[in-house]
Amino acid sequence: MLGKIFLLKGDLDKAIEIYKKAVEFSPENTELLTTLGLLYLQLGIYQKAFEHLGNTLTYDPTNYKAILAAGSMMQTHGDFDVALTKYKVVACAVIESPPLWNNIGMCFFGKKKYVAAISCLKRANYLAPLDWKILYNLGLVHLTMQQYASAFHFLSAAINFQPKMGELYMLLAVALTNLEDSENAKRAYEEAVRLDKCNPLVNLNYAVLLYNQGEKRDALAQYQEMEKKVNLLKYSSSLEFDPEMVEVAQKLGAALQVGEALVWTKPVKDPKSKHQTASTSKAARFQQPLGSNQALGQAMSSAATCRKLSSGAGGTSQLTKPPSLPLEPEPTVEAQPTEASAQTREK
């Protein structure tokens, strides 16, 4: 109970210490082991998470929370087929689980089976209509399929439940750009920039929109802000940048005649499925449009703790932390997902 109180206060470190002591007294208590594993998973400490979840499955091979969490870790690392195999086991025990259908949907998204992904996510949304992570993922998949009106619908709903997450406003701006509503797209980007102080994708996408609208001075300001964030991330974390993000940034830098000094290191794909959506914004009269307005980030599955880019409901001070790790431990020891991917944001 003391551990649950710390979880309610949002003090994960203290909660972990309490649960570690509890496990010392009750090393075979699967509920305590699962909760501790989920907390480590929420913090991205995968080795310890795997250890505690493995101990849970040793004592209870049918523990659906531990299986779902293990599947989400596999999903995070791109092993979608293996993760789906795990989820089939869970489906036999709890067929009406929103985190389960969310994660299955994001597995199909990672496999580029978008219709199946939407079908599973719609089922998850039916079971948990107030879960913003599921709405986020639905918006992400619709963006990928270039169904921008539907993406706007789901992303707007997600923002109503999670109004402090900058990346949601960025994706909403991408949808608005493709719906040719550049004024509201700018407002959405401004809100995203205000809320998100760490993710360079926000500034990059905003700069692309401004450049295509002919506002080169403002585009340059956003590009320079992106450079600052990139340089900070290079030296403060082991995050690797998406190659497509690097390519777009280099093209924009060349178009603005800046950016030669920006050195991109570790251009590797992100651990979660990426959300890449093109936004066809109108070009300025005397310019060619720079190209795609990329909405890249982690595809977040709807159960993670998205300790987002420096705050708490879906992000940390990394480029993006899945707004959904598997089964986020809550005071009732329930699940919460990823990506996600964040690119993804699982339960």
Short mmCIF file of C-alpha atoms in Angstrom, two decimals, residues 204 207-208 211-212 216 223 226 243-260 262 264 287-294:
data_model
loop_
_atom_site.label_atom_id
_atom_site.label_comp_id
_atom_site.label_asym_id
_atom_site.label_seq_id
_atom_site.Cartn_x
_atom_site.Cartn_y
_atom_site.Cartn_z
CA LEU A 204 11.95 20.96 -37.87
CA ALA A 207 10.41 25.28 -40.02
CA VAL A 208 9.39 23.27 -43.09
CA TYR A 211 9.63 27.79 -45.42
CA ASN A 212 6.92 26.46 -47.72
CA LYS A 216 12.14 32.27 -44.42
CA TYR A 223 15.85 25.71 -37.70
CA MET A 226 16.28 22.67 -33.77
CA PRO A 243 17.77 9.03 -41.14
CA GLU A 244 14.72 10.67 -42.72
CA MET A 245 14.75 13.41 -40.11
CA VAL A 246 18.44 13.99 -40.86
CA GLU A 247 17.76 14.14 -44.60
CA VAL A 248 14.93 16.66 -44.28
CA ALA A 249 16.98 18.81 -41.89
CA GLN A 250 19.94 18.83 -44.28
CA LYS A 251 17.71 19.80 -47.22
CA LEU A 252 16.15 22.59 -45.20
CA GLY A 253 19.57 23.78 -44.05
CA ALA A 254 20.73 23.92 -47.65
CA ALA A 255 17.58 25.80 -48.71
CA LEU A 256 18.11 28.32 -45.90
CA GLN A 257 21.86 28.39 -46.59
CA VAL A 258 22.68 27.35 -43.03
CA GLY A 259 23.38 24.19 -41.14
CA GLU A 260 26.76 23.22 -42.61
CA LEU A 262 25.51 20.70 -37.78
CA TRP A 264 24.51 14.40 -37.20
CA GLN A 287 9.91 28.95 -54.03
CA GLN A 288 9.60 25.27 -54.59
CA PRO A 289 8.12 23.51 -51.56
CA LEU A 290 10.90 21.98 -49.55
CA GLY A 291 9.11 18.66 -49.47
CA SER A 292 7.55 16.53 -46.84
CA ASN A 293 6.60 17.95 -43.52
CA GLN A 294 7.72 14.90 -41.56
#
